[in-house]
PDB file of C-alpha atoms in Angstrom:
ATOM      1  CA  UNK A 140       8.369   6.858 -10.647  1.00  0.00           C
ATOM      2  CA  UNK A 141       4.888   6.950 -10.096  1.00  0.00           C
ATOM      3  CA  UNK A 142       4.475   4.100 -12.981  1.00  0.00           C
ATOM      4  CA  UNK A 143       7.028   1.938 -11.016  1.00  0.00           C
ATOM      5  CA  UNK A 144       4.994   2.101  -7.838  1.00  0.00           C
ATOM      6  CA  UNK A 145       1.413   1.742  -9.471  1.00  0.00           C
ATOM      7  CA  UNK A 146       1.960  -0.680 -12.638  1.00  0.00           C
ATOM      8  CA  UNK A 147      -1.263  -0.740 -14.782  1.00  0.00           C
ATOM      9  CA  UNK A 148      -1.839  -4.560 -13.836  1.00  0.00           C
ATOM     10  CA  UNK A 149      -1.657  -3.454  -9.927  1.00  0.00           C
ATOM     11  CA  UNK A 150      -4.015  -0.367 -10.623  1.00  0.00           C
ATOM     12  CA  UNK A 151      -6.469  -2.300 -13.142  1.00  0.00           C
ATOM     13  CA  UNK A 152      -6.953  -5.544  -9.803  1.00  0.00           C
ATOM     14  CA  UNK A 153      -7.212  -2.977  -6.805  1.00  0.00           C
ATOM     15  CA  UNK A 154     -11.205  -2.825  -5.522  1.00  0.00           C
ATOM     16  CA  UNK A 155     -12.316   0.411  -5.300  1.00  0.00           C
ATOM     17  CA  UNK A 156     -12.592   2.038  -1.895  1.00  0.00           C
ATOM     18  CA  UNK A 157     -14.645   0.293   0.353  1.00  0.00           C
ATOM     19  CA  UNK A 158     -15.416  -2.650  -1.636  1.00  0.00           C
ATOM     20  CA  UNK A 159     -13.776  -4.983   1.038  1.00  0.00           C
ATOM     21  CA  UNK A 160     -15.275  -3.752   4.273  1.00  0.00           C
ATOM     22  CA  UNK A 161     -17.538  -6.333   5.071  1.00  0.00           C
ATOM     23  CA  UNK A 162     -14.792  -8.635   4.976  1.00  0.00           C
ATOM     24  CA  UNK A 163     -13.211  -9.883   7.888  1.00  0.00           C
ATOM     25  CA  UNK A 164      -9.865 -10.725   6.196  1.00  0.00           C
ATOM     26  CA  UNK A 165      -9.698  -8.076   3.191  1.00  0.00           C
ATOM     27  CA  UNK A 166      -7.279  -9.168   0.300  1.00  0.00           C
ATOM     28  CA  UNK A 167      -3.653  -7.149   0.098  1.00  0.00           C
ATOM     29  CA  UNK A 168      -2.690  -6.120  -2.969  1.00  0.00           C
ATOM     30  CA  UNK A 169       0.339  -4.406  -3.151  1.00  0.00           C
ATOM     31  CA  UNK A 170       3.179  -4.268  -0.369  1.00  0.00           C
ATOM     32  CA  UNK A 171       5.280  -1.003  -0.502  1.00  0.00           C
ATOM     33  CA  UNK A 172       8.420  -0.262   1.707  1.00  0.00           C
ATOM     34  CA  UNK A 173      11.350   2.660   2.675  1.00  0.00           C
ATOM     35  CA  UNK A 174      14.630   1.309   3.036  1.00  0.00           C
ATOM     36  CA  UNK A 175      16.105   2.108   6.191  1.00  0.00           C
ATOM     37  CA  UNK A 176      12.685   2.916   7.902  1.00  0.00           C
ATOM     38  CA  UNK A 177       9.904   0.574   9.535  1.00  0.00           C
ATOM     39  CA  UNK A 178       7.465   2.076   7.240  1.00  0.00           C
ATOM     40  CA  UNK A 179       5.376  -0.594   4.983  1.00  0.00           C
ATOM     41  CA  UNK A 180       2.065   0.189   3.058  1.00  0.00           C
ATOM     42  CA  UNK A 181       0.280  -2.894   2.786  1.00  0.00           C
ATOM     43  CA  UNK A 182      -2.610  -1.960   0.014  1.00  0.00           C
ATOM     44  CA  UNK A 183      -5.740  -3.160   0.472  1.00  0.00           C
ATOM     45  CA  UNK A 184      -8.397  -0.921  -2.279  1.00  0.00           C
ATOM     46  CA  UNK A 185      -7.241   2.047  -4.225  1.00  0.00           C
ATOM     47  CA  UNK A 186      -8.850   4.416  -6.541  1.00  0.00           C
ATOM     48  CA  UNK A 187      -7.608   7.196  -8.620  1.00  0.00           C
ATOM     49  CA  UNK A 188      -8.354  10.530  -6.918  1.00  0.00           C
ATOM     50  CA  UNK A 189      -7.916  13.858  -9.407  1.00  0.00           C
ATOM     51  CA  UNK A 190      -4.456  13.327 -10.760  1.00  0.00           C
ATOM     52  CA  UNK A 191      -3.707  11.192  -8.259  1.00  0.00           C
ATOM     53  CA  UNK A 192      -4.237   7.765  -6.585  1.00  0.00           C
ATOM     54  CA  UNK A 193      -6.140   6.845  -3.225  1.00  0.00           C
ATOM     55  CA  UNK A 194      -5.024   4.208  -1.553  1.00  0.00           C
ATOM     56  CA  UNK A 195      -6.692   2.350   1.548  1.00  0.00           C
ATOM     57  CA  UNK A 196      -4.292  -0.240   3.741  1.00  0.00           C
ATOM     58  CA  UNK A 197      -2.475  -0.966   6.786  1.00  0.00           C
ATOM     59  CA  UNK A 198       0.583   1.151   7.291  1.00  0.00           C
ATOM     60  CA  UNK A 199       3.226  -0.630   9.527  1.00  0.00           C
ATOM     61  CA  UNK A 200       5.264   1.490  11.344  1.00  0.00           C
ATOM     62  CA  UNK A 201       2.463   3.722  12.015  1.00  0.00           C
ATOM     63  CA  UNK A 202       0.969   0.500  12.965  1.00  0.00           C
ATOM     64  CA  UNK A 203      -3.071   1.793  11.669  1.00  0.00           C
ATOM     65  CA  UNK A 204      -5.196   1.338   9.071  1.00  0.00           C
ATOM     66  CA  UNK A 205      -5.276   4.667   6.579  1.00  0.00           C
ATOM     67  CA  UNK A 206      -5.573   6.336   3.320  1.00  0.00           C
ATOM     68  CA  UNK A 207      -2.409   7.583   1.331  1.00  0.00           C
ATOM     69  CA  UNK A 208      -1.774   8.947  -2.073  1.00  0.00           C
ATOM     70  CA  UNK A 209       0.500   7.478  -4.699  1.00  0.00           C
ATOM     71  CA  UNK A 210       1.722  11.258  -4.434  1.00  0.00           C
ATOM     72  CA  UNK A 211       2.798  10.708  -1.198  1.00  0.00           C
ATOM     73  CA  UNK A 212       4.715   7.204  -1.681  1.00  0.00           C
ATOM     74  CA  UNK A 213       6.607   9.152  -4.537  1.00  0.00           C
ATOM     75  CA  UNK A 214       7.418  11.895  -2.089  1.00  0.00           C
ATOM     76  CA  UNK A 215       8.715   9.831   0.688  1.00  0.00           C
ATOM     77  CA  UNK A 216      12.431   9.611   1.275  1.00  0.00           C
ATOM     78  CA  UNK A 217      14.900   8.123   4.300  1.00  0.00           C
ATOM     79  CA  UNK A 218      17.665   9.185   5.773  1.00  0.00           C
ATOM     80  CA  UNK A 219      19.870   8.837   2.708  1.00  0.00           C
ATOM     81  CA  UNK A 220      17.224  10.735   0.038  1.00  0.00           C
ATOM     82  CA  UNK A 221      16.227   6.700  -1.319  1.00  0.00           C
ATOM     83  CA  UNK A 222      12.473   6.905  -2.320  1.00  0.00           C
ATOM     84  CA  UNK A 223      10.001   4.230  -1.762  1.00  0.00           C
ATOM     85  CA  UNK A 224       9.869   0.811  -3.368  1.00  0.00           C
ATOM     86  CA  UNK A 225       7.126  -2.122  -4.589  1.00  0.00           C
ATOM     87  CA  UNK A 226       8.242  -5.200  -3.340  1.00  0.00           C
ATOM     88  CA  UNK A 227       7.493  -6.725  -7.266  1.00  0.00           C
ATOM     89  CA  UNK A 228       7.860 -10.370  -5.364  1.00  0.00           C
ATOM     90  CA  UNK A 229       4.833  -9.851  -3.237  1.00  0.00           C
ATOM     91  CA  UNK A 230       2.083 -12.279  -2.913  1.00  0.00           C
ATOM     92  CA  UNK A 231      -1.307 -11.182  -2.406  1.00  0.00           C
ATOM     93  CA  UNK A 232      -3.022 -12.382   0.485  1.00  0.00           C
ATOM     94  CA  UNK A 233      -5.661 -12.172   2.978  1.00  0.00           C
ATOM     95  CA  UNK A 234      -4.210  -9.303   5.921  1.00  0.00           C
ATOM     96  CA  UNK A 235      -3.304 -11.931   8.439  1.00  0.00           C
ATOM     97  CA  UNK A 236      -1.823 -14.160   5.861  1.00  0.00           C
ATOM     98  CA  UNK A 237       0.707 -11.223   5.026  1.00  0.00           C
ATOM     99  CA  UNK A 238       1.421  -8.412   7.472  1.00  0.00           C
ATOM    100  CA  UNK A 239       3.245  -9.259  10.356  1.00  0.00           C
ATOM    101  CA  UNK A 240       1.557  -8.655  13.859  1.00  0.00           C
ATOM    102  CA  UNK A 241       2.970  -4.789  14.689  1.00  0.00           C
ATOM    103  CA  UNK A 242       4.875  -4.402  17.850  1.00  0.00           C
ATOM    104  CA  UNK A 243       2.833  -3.107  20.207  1.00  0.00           C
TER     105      UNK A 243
END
């Protein structure tokens, strides 16, 4: 599972933490989503943590800007026990180019 969400392709173009943060619209790599939920990771710079992954993005839903671990994408389920998904047809783009304003 954890392969699925973090392909070697995605893992070998993510900047390392904080390599975007004097950029006013930082590139998104990677959108992940839960079925039935209004939670999407939009991933921004990753970096593999012990045996796991660090991600940095913006998490809608939660409607911030946050770390998560590939460990916990892989542990999230909804309602109906489905686990999380990479949207494989996502285009990377600057933030404002490809997350939606949150509902505020």
């Amino acid at each position: 599972m954890a392969r699925n969400l973090l392909p070697d392709d995605l893992r070998n173009r993510l900047p390392p933490l904080h390599a975007q943060d004097d950029e006013m619209q930082p590139m998104v790599y990677a959108r992940y989503f839960l079925v039935g939920t209004p939670l999407v990771w939009y991933v921004i710079e990753g970096q593999p943590e012990g045996q796991d992954f660090l991600f940095f993005g913006f998490v809608l839903g939660r409607n911030t800007f946050r770390n998560f671990h590939l460990s916990e994408l892989v542990a999230a389920r909804n309602d109906h026990g489905q686990q999380v998904e990479r949207d494989a047809a996502f285009i990377p783009g600057r933030l404002t180019e490809v997350v939606p304003a949150p509902d505020l």
